[in-house]
CSV table of C-alpha atoms and ligand atoms in Angstrom, one decimal:
chain,number,residue,atom,x,y,z
A,238,MET,CA,123.7,188.9,114.1
A,239,ALA,CA,124.8,186.6,111.3
A,240,ALA,CA,121.3,185.2,110.5
A,241,THR,CA,120.0,183.5,107.4
A,242,VAL,CA,116.8,181.7,106.6
A,243,PHE,CA,116.7,178.7,104.3
A,244,ALA,CA,113.2,178.2,103.0
A,245,ASP,CA,111.1,176.6,100.3
A,246,LEU,CA,112.4,173.1,101.3
A,247,ASP,CA,111.2,169.9,102.9
A,248,ALA,CA,113.2,169.0,106.0
A,249,ALA,CA,113.9,165.4,107.0
A,250,THR,CA,114.8,166.5,110.5
A,251,MET,CA,115.6,163.0,111.8
A,252,GLN,CA,114.7,164.3,115.3
A,253,THR,CA,114.6,161.9,118.2
A,254,GLY,CA,111.2,160.5,118.8
A,255,ALA,CA,109.8,161.7,115.5
A,256,GLU,CA,108.2,159.2,113.2
A,257,GLY,CA,110.4,158.0,110.3
A,258,TYR,CA,112.2,161.0,108.9
A,259,GLY,CA,110.6,163.6,111.1
A,260,LEU,CA,109.6,165.2,107.8
A,261,ILE,CA,108.4,168.8,107.8
A,262,ARG,CA,106.9,169.9,104.4
A,263,ASP,CA,107.3,173.5,103.2
A,264,ALA,CA,109.7,174.1,106.0
A,265,ALA,CA,112.1,176.9,106.9
A,266,VAL,CA,115.4,176.7,108.9
A,267,ALA,CA,116.8,179.8,110.5
A,268,VAL,CA,120.5,179.8,111.1
A,269,GLU,CA,122.3,182.2,113.4
A,270,ASP,CA,126.0,182.1,114.3
A,271,GLY,CA,126.4,178.7,112.8
A,272,ARG,CA,123.6,177.1,114.8
A,273,ILE,CA,120.0,176.2,114.0
A,274,ALA,CA,117.9,179.0,115.6
A,275,TRP,CA,114.5,177.9,114.4
A,276,VAL,CA,113.0,175.0,112.3
A,277,GLY,CA,109.4,174.4,111.4
A,278,PRO,CA,106.8,175.0,108.7
A,279,GLU,CA,107.6,178.3,107.0
A,280,ALA,CA,104.0,179.5,107.5
A,281,GLU,CA,104.6,179.4,111.3
A,282,MET,CA,108.0,181.2,111.2
A,283,PRO,CA,108.1,184.0,113.8
A,284,ALA,CA,108.2,187.5,112.3
A,285,THR,CA,111.8,188.2,113.6
A,286,TRP,CA,113.2,185.7,111.1
A,287,ALA,CA,111.2,187.0,108.2
A,288,ARG,CA,113.5,190.1,108.2
A,289,ALA,CA,116.7,187.9,107.8
A,290,PRO,CA,118.1,187.2,104.4
A,291,ARG,CA,116.2,184.3,102.8
A,292,THR,CA,117.7,181.6,100.6
A,293,GLY,CA,115.0,179.7,98.7
A,294,LEU,CA,115.9,176.1,97.9
A,295,GLY,CA,113.3,175.4,95.2
A,296,GLY,CA,111.3,172.8,97.1
A,297,ARG,CA,114.3,170.5,97.6
A,298,LEU,CA,114.9,168.0,100.4
A,299,MET,CA,117.1,169.1,103.3
A,300,THR,CA,118.7,166.5,105.7
A,301,PRO,CA,121.2,166.8,108.5
A,302,GLY,CA,124.8,166.8,107.1
A,303,LEU,CA,125.8,163.1,106.7
A,304,ILE,CA,128.2,161.6,109.3
A,305,ASP,CA,130.6,158.9,108.3
A,306,CYS,CA,131.4,157.5,111.8
A,307,HIS,CA,133.8,154.7,110.8
A,308,THR,CA,136.7,155.2,108.3
A,309,HIS,CA,140.3,154.4,107.8
A,310,ILE,CA,141.0,157.0,105.1
A,311,VAL,CA,144.6,157.7,106.2
A,312,PHE,CA,146.7,155.0,104.6
A,313,GLY,CA,149.4,154.4,102.1
A,314,GLY,CA,149.4,152.1,99.1
A,315,SER,CA,146.7,150.1,97.4
A,316,ARG,CA,145.4,146.6,97.8
A,317,ALA,CA,144.0,146.1,94.3
A,318,ARG,CA,146.3,143.1,93.9
A,319,GLU,CA,144.7,141.3,96.9
A,320,PHE,CA,141.3,141.9,95.3
A,321,GLU,CA,142.6,139.9,92.4
A,322,MET,CA,144.0,137.2,94.7
A,323,ARG,CA,140.6,136.9,96.4
A,324,LEU,CA,139.0,136.4,93.0
A,325,GLU,CA,141.6,133.7,92.4
A,326,GLY,CA,140.3,131.9,95.5
A,327,ALA,CA,142.3,133.2,98.5
A,328,SER,CA,140.3,134.2,101.5
A,329,TYR,CA,140.8,137.5,103.4
A,330,GLU,CA,142.1,135.6,106.5
A,331,GLN,CA,144.5,133.5,104.3
A,332,ILE,CA,146.0,136.7,102.8
A,333,ALA,CA,146.3,138.3,106.2
A,334,ARG,CA,148.1,135.2,107.7
A,335,ALA,CA,150.5,135.2,104.7
A,336,GLY,CA,151.7,138.7,105.4
A,337,GLY,CA,149.4,140.5,103.1
A,338,GLY,CA,146.2,142.3,104.2
A,339,ILE,CA,146.6,144.9,106.9
A,340,ALA,CA,150.4,144.2,107.1
A,341,SER,CA,150.9,145.2,103.5
A,342,THR,CA,149.1,148.5,104.1
A,343,VAL,CA,151.2,149.0,107.3
A,344,ALA,CA,154.4,148.7,105.1
A,345,ALA,CA,153.1,151.3,102.6
A,346,THR,CA,151.9,153.6,105.4
A,347,ARG,CA,155.2,153.5,107.2
A,348,ALA,CA,157.0,154.4,104.0
A,349,ALA,CA,154.7,157.5,103.4
A,350,THR,CA,155.5,161.0,104.7
A,351,GLU,CA,152.9,163.0,106.7
A,352,ALA,CA,152.4,165.2,103.6
A,353,GLU,CA,151.7,162.2,101.4
A,354,LEU,CA,149.3,160.7,104.0
A,355,THR,CA,147.5,164.0,104.3
A,356,ALA,CA,147.2,164.4,100.5
A,357,ALA,CA,145.8,161.0,100.1
A,358,ALA,CA,143.3,161.5,103.0
A,359,LEU,CA,142.3,164.9,101.6
A,360,SER,CA,141.3,163.4,98.3
A,361,ARG,CA,139.2,160.7,100.0
A,362,ALA,CA,137.7,163.3,102.4
A,363,ASP,CA,136.8,165.4,99.3
A,364,THR,CA,134.9,162.4,97.9
A,365,LEU,CA,132.9,162.0,101.1
A,366,ILE,CA,132.3,165.8,101.4
A,367,ALA,CA,131.0,165.9,97.8
A,368,GLU,CA,128.1,163.6,99.0
A,369,GLY,CA,127.1,165.9,101.9
A,370,VAL,CA,129.3,164.5,104.6
A,371,THR,CA,130.0,167.1,107.3
A,372,VAL,CA,131.7,164.9,110.0
A,373,VAL,CA,134.1,162.1,109.3
A,374,GLU,CA,135.8,159.8,111.8
A,375,ILE,CA,139.3,158.7,110.9
A,376,LYS,CA,141.2,155.9,112.6
A,377,SER,CA,144.9,155.2,112.9
A,378,GLY,CA,146.0,151.6,112.9
A,379,TYR,CA,148.2,151.2,109.8
A,380,GLY,CA,151.4,152.3,111.6
A,381,LEU,CA,151.6,149.9,114.5
A,382,ASP,CA,154.7,151.7,115.6
A,383,ARG,CA,154.9,155.0,117.5
A,384,GLU,CA,156.0,157.3,114.8
A,385,THR,CA,153.6,156.1,112.1
A,386,GLU,CA,150.6,156.0,114.4
A,387,LEU,CA,151.3,159.6,115.4
A,388,ARG,CA,151.9,160.6,111.8
A,389,MET,CA,148.5,159.1,110.8
A,390,LEU,CA,146.7,161.0,113.5
A,391,ARG,CA,148.5,164.2,112.6
A,392,ALA,CA,147.4,163.7,109.0
A,393,ALA,CA,143.8,163.2,110.2
A,394,ARG,CA,143.9,166.4,112.1
A,395,ALA,CA,145.4,168.1,109.0
A,396,VAL,CA,142.3,167.2,107.1
A,397,ALA,CA,140.1,169.2,109.5
A,398,ARG,CA,142.4,172.2,109.1
A,399,GLN,CA,142.3,172.1,105.3
A,400,ARG,CA,138.7,171.3,104.6
A,401,PRO,CA,135.3,172.4,105.9
A,402,VAL,CA,134.6,169.1,107.6
A,403,ARG,CA,134.7,168.0,111.2
A,404,VAL,CA,137.1,165.2,111.9
A,405,ARG,CA,137.0,162.9,114.9
A,406,THR,CA,140.2,160.9,115.4
A,407,THR,CA,140.3,157.4,116.8
A,408,PHE,CA,143.4,155.6,118.0
A,409,LEU,CA,143.4,152.1,116.6
A,410,GLY,CA,146.9,150.9,117.6
A,411,ALA,CA,145.3,147.5,118.5
A,412,HIS,CA,144.4,146.9,114.8
A,413,ALA,CA,146.8,144.1,114.1
A,414,VAL,CA,149.9,142.4,115.6
A,415,PRO,CA,152.9,143.6,113.7
A,416,PRO,CA,154.5,140.7,111.8
A,417,GLY,CA,157.0,138.8,113.9
A,418,GLN,CA,155.9,140.4,117.2
A,419,ASN,CA,154.1,138.9,120.2
A,420,ALA,CA,150.7,140.5,120.7
A,421,ASP,CA,151.1,141.1,124.5
A,422,ALA,CA,154.6,142.6,124.1
A,423,TYR,CA,153.3,144.8,121.2
A,424,LEU,CA,150.5,146.1,123.4
A,425,ASP,CA,152.8,146.8,126.4
A,426,GLU,CA,155.8,148.1,124.6
A,427,VAL,CA,154.4,149.9,121.6
A,428,CYS,CA,150.6,150.3,121.5
A,429,LEU,CA,149.8,151.6,125.0
A,430,PRO,CA,152.8,154.0,125.3
A,431,THR,CA,151.9,155.3,121.8
A,432,LEU,CA,148.3,155.9,122.9
A,433,ARG,CA,149.6,158.0,125.9
A,434,ALA,CA,151.9,160.0,123.6
A,435,ALA,CA,149.2,160.6,121.0
A,436,HIS,CA,146.8,161.7,123.8
A,437,ALA,CA,149.4,164.0,125.2
A,438,GLU,CA,149.7,165.6,121.8
A,439,GLY,CA,145.9,166.1,121.6
A,440,LEU,CA,145.5,163.7,118.7
A,441,VAL,CA,143.0,161.2,120.1
A,442,ASP,CA,139.2,161.6,120.4
A,443,ALA,CA,138.4,157.9,121.0
A,444,VAL,CA,140.1,154.5,121.2
A,445,ASP,CA,139.3,151.5,119.1
A,446,GLY,CA,140.6,147.9,118.7
A,447,PHE,CA,140.1,144.9,116.4
A,448,CYS,CA,138.8,142.0,118.5
A,449,GLU,CA,139.2,139.0,116.2
A,450,GLY,CA,141.1,135.7,115.7
A,451,ILE,CA,143.6,137.5,113.3
A,452,ALA,CA,144.0,140.4,115.8
A,453,PHE,CA,143.4,140.7,119.6
A,454,THR,CA,141.5,138.7,122.2
A,455,PRO,CA,138.9,140.2,124.4
A,456,ASP,CA,141.3,140.1,127.3
A,457,GLN,CA,143.9,142.0,125.3
A,458,ILE,CA,141.3,144.6,124.2
A,459,ALA,CA,140.2,145.0,127.8
A,460,ARG,CA,143.7,146.1,128.6
A,461,VAL,CA,143.6,148.7,125.8
A,462,PHE,CA,140.2,149.9,127.2
A,463,ALA,CA,141.6,150.2,130.7
A,464,ALA,CA,144.4,152.4,129.4
A,465,ALA,CA,141.7,154.5,127.5
A,466,ARG,CA,139.7,154.9,130.7
A,467,ASP,CA,142.8,156.1,132.6
A,468,LEU,CA,143.0,158.9,130.0
A,469,ASN,CA,139.3,159.6,130.1
A,470,LEU,CA,138.9,158.6,126.5
A,471,PRO,CA,135.7,156.9,125.1
A,472,VAL,CA,136.1,153.5,123.5
A,473,LYS,CA,134.6,151.7,120.5
A,474,LEU,CA,135.4,148.2,119.1
A,475,HIS,CA,135.6,146.2,115.8
A,476,ALA,CA,133.7,143.3,117.2
A,477,GLU,CA,132.2,140.0,115.9
A,478,GLN,CA,133.1,140.8,112.3
A,479,LEU,CA,134.4,137.3,111.2
A,480,SER,CA,133.6,135.2,114.3
A,481,HIS,CA,132.0,135.5,117.8
A,482,LEU,CA,134.7,136.1,120.4
A,483,GLY,CA,132.8,138.2,122.9
A,484,GLY,CA,133.9,141.7,121.8
A,485,THR,CA,130.4,143.1,121.7
A,486,ALA,CA,129.6,142.1,125.2
A,487,LEU,CA,133.0,143.5,126.3
A,488,ALA,CA,132.2,146.8,124.5
A,489,ALA,CA,128.8,147.0,126.2
A,490,ARG,CA,130.3,146.2,129.6
A,491,MET,CA,132.8,149.0,129.1
A,492,GLY,CA,130.1,151.5,128.1
A,493,ALA,CA,131.6,151.8,124.6
A,494,LEU,CA,130.3,154.4,122.2
A,495,SER,CA,129.9,151.7,119.6
A,496,ALA,CA,130.4,148.1,118.6
A,497,ASP,CA,131.2,148.0,114.9
A,498,HIS,CA,130.6,145.3,112.2
A,499,VAL,CA,128.7,142.9,114.6
A,500,GLU,CA,127.7,140.4,111.9
A,501,TYR,CA,128.3,137.6,114.4
A,502,ALA,CA,126.7,139.3,117.4
A,503,SER,CA,124.1,137.2,119.3
A,504,VAL,CA,120.7,138.0,120.7
A,505,GLU,CA,122.3,138.4,124.1
A,506,ASP,CA,124.8,140.8,122.7
A,507,ALA,CA,121.9,142.9,121.3
A,508,ALA,CA,120.3,143.1,124.7
A,509,ALA,CA,123.7,144.1,126.2
A,510,LEU,CA,124.2,146.9,123.6
A,511,ALA,CA,120.7,148.2,124.3
A,512,ARG,CA,121.2,148.3,128.0
A,513,ALA,CA,124.6,150.1,127.7
A,514,GLY,CA,123.3,152.6,125.0
A,515,THR,CA,126.2,151.4,122.8
A,516,VAL,CA,125.5,152.0,119.1
A,517,ALA,CA,125.8,149.1,116.6
A,518,VAL,CA,127.7,150.5,113.6
A,519,LEU,CA,126.8,148.5,110.5
A,520,LEU,CA,129.5,148.3,107.8
A,521,PRO,CA,127.9,146.7,104.7
A,522,GLY,CA,130.9,147.7,102.5
A,523,ALA,CA,133.1,145.1,104.3
A,524,PHE,CA,130.3,142.5,104.3
A,525,TYR,CA,129.9,143.0,100.5
A,526,THR,CA,133.6,143.0,99.7
A,527,LEU,CA,134.3,139.9,101.8
A,528,ARG,CA,131.2,138.3,100.5
A,529,GLU,CA,130.1,137.5,104.0
A,530,THR,CA,126.9,135.6,104.3
A,531,GLN,CA,126.0,136.2,108.0
A,532,ALA,CA,124.2,139.5,108.3
A,533,PRO,CA,124.0,141.3,111.7
A,534,PRO,CA,121.0,140.3,113.9
A,535,LEU,CA,118.8,143.1,112.8
A,536,ASP,CA,115.6,141.7,114.3
A,537,ALA,CA,117.2,141.4,117.7
A,538,PHE,CA,118.7,144.9,117.4
A,539,ARG,CA,115.2,146.3,116.6
A,540,ARG,CA,113.5,144.3,119.3
A,541,GLU,CA,115.9,145.4,121.9
A,542,GLY,CA,116.0,149.0,120.7
A,543,VAL,CA,119.7,149.1,119.7
A,544,ALA,CA,120.6,152.3,117.9
A,545,MET,CA,122.1,151.4,114.5
A,546,ALA,CA,124.5,153.5,112.6
A,547,VAL,CA,125.8,153.0,109.0
A,548,ALA,CA,129.3,153.9,107.8
A,549,THR,CA,131.6,153.2,104.9
A,550,ASP,CA,134.5,151.6,106.8
A,551,TRP,CA,136.6,153.1,103.9
A,552,ASN,CA,139.8,151.2,104.0
A,553,PRO,CA,142.1,149.6,101.4
A,554,GLY,CA,141.4,146.0,102.3
A,555,SER,CA,137.9,145.0,103.3
A,556,SER,CA,135.9,148.1,102.2
A,557,PRO,CA,137.4,150.3,99.5
A,558,LEU,CA,134.1,152.2,99.6
A,559,GLY,CA,134.1,155.9,99.1
A,560,SER,CA,130.4,156.5,99.1
A,561,LEU,CA,128.3,156.9,102.3
A,562,LEU,CA,125.1,156.9,100.1
A,563,LEU,CA,126.1,153.6,98.6
A,564,ALA,CA,126.7,152.3,102.2
A,565,MET,CA,123.1,153.3,102.9
A,566,ASN,CA,121.8,151.5,99.9
A,567,MET,CA,123.8,148.4,100.8
A,568,ALA,CA,122.6,148.5,104.4
A,569,CYS,CA,119.0,148.4,103.0
A,570,THR,CA,119.6,145.8,100.3
A,571,LEU,CA,122.0,143.5,102.2
A,572,PHE,CA,120.9,144.0,105.8
A,573,ARG,CA,117.2,145.0,105.2
A,574,LEU,CA,117.4,148.3,107.0
A,575,THR,CA,114.5,150.6,106.0
A,576,PRO,CA,115.6,153.8,104.2
A,577,ALA,CA,114.6,155.8,107.3
A,578,GLU,CA,116.8,153.6,109.5
A,579,ALA,CA,119.6,154.0,107.0
A,580,LEU,CA,119.3,157.8,107.1
A,581,ALA,CA,119.1,157.8,110.9
A,582,GLY,CA,122.2,155.6,110.7
A,583,THR,CA,124.2,158.2,108.9
A,584,THR,CA,122.9,161.2,110.9
A,585,ARG,CA,121.5,160.9,114.5
A,586,HIS,CA,122.9,157.5,115.4
A,587,ALA,CA,126.3,158.2,113.7
A,588,ALA,CA,126.6,161.3,115.9
A,589,SER,CA,126.0,159.1,119.0
A,590,ALA,CA,128.6,156.6,117.8
A,591,LEU,CA,131.1,159.4,117.9
A,592,GLY,CA,129.8,160.8,121.3
A,593,LEU,CA,128.6,164.0,119.6
A,594,ASP,CA,125.4,165.7,120.8
A,595,ASP,CA,125.6,168.9,118.8
A,596,CYS,CA,124.8,167.5,115.3
A,597,GLY,CA,123.0,164.7,113.5
A,598,THR,CA,119.5,166.1,113.5
A,599,ILE,CA,117.9,169.4,112.3
A,600,ALA,CA,116.9,170.7,115.7
A,601,LEU,CA,117.1,173.9,117.7
A,602,GLY,CA,120.6,174.8,119.0
A,603,LEU,CA,122.5,172.2,117.0
A,604,ARG,CA,125.2,173.0,114.5
A,605,ALA,CA,123.9,174.1,111.1
A,606,ASP,CA,125.6,171.2,109.3
A,607,LEU,CA,123.0,170.4,106.5
A,608,ALA,CA,122.7,168.8,103.2
A,609,VAL,CA,120.3,169.8,100.4
A,610,TRP,CA,119.4,167.3,97.8
A,611,ASP,CA,118.0,167.4,94.3
A,612,LEU,CA,115.3,165.0,95.6
A,613,THR,CA,111.9,165.2,97.1
A,614,ASP,CA,111.5,161.8,98.8
A,615,PRO,CA,114.1,161.0,101.5
A,616,ALA,CA,113.8,157.2,100.6
A,617,GLU,CA,115.6,158.1,97.3
A,618,LEU,CA,118.9,158.7,99.3
A,619,SER,CA,119.0,154.9,100.0
A,620,TYR,CA,117.2,153.7,96.9
A,621,ARG,CA,119.6,155.0,94.3
A,622,ILE,CA,122.8,153.2,93.3
A,623,GLY,CA,125.4,155.6,92.2
A,624,GLY,CA,125.1,159.2,91.0
A,625,ASN,CA,125.3,162.1,93.4
A,626,PRO,CA,122.0,164.0,94.1
A,627,LEU,CA,123.7,166.6,96.4
A,628,HIS,CA,122.6,170.1,95.5
A,629,ARG,CA,124.6,171.9,98.2
A,630,ARG,CA,126.2,171.4,101.6
A,631,ILE,CA,125.9,173.8,104.5
A,632,TYR,CA,128.7,173.6,107.0
A,633,GLY,CA,128.4,175.5,110.3
A,634,GLY,CA,125.8,177.7,108.6
A,635,GLU,CA,128.1,178.5,105.6
A,636,ALA,CA,127.1,177.3,102.1
B,1235,DI6,N1,138.2,145.4,110.1
B,1235,DI6,C1,138.1,145.7,108.9
B,1235,DI6,O1,137.3,145.4,108.1
B,1235,DI6,C2,139.3,146.5,108.5
B,1235,DI6,N2,140.0,146.7,109.8
B,1235,DI6,C3,139.3,145.9,110.6
B,1235,DI6,O2,139.7,145.9,111.8
B,1235,DI6,C4,140.1,145.9,107.5
B,1235,DI6,C5,141.4,146.6,107.4
B,1235,DI6,C6,142.2,146.1,106.2
B,1235,DI6,O3,142.0,145.0,105.6
B,1235,DI6,O4,143.2,146.9,105.8
B,1236,FE,FE1,137.1,149.3,110.3
């Protein structure tokens, strides 16, 4: 048996139902065959585990491996010039309508080879991994044609083959209407056939869309979701980011894994998310970059019991944010999450937003995807701005 015991640590288990961090002081975690085989106070560890090789962690803090449940890290080009334009007074929507924005990344992504897209994504994945990320979601959506959407998803799968990280792919063909095309024609002739082709190639774990004035209407998104349902694929949605169009209610009605952004969600939307068990994914990096002023309805989410995840939304336009720890800090400072909510948002609830039930907490039987920090208080993960307190990452039981 391939068993190891990690000991001399404090474990923020993040277990469901536990108070706050589910903290166990002076804990030990036994790992066997890549899974958590026992967790608890070391003094109570059964004698069988006492014979396994023991790795002492010097009293450090252990958390579940972090999960970035919303990224767009496969893309070509850069949008630094648009950052300058926004500082000269142009708005995100104005730039998008003038052919910049998502369309400019689409042009750069179409021009990139699969090897180039993979190399760029690997470097971004490495940045996340260095901060203790063990699962990353990666969306397509900068191709908007069959070949490029497939190429993006293949690049995302390549990341999982070349790095010790789990990748969940999301098809986001309904991200933007390609310049000069009609939205409905694009959906029927390009987006939905591409979804079917990508699914047939085993490239799709979930389906997403952008429900917004500059993208697709709820009716159009409903057609994308119907196609996803026919393929037995779970759905999620960029909803209520810049305005209230009803995407959150649609996502809840369709039993979506998550509704993401949700700054403009209403109290009724919060109740619908709670009833459906749909996770609200908060993306403070986009809120910050776009200098939004409307924060998501946190009080309503809490009152209704909506699970809240936190992610980077790493993309070249609205959130060039390569740090999930900084996203946690921003979620606390900009949205008023508590540090315990922020950590639940990058562990347990992030797993739910991806439909994963084998990771996200330190609990019996789950994957041994763990992060060990040069910290003692778990609030420090959200409190710090910058720096990287990661001591070591354990992926599937391997350090
Ligand atoms: N919402 C966002 O914030 C990103 N995509 C989306 O649907 C922005 C993507 C970009 O500007 O490139
Ligand atoms: Fe996004």
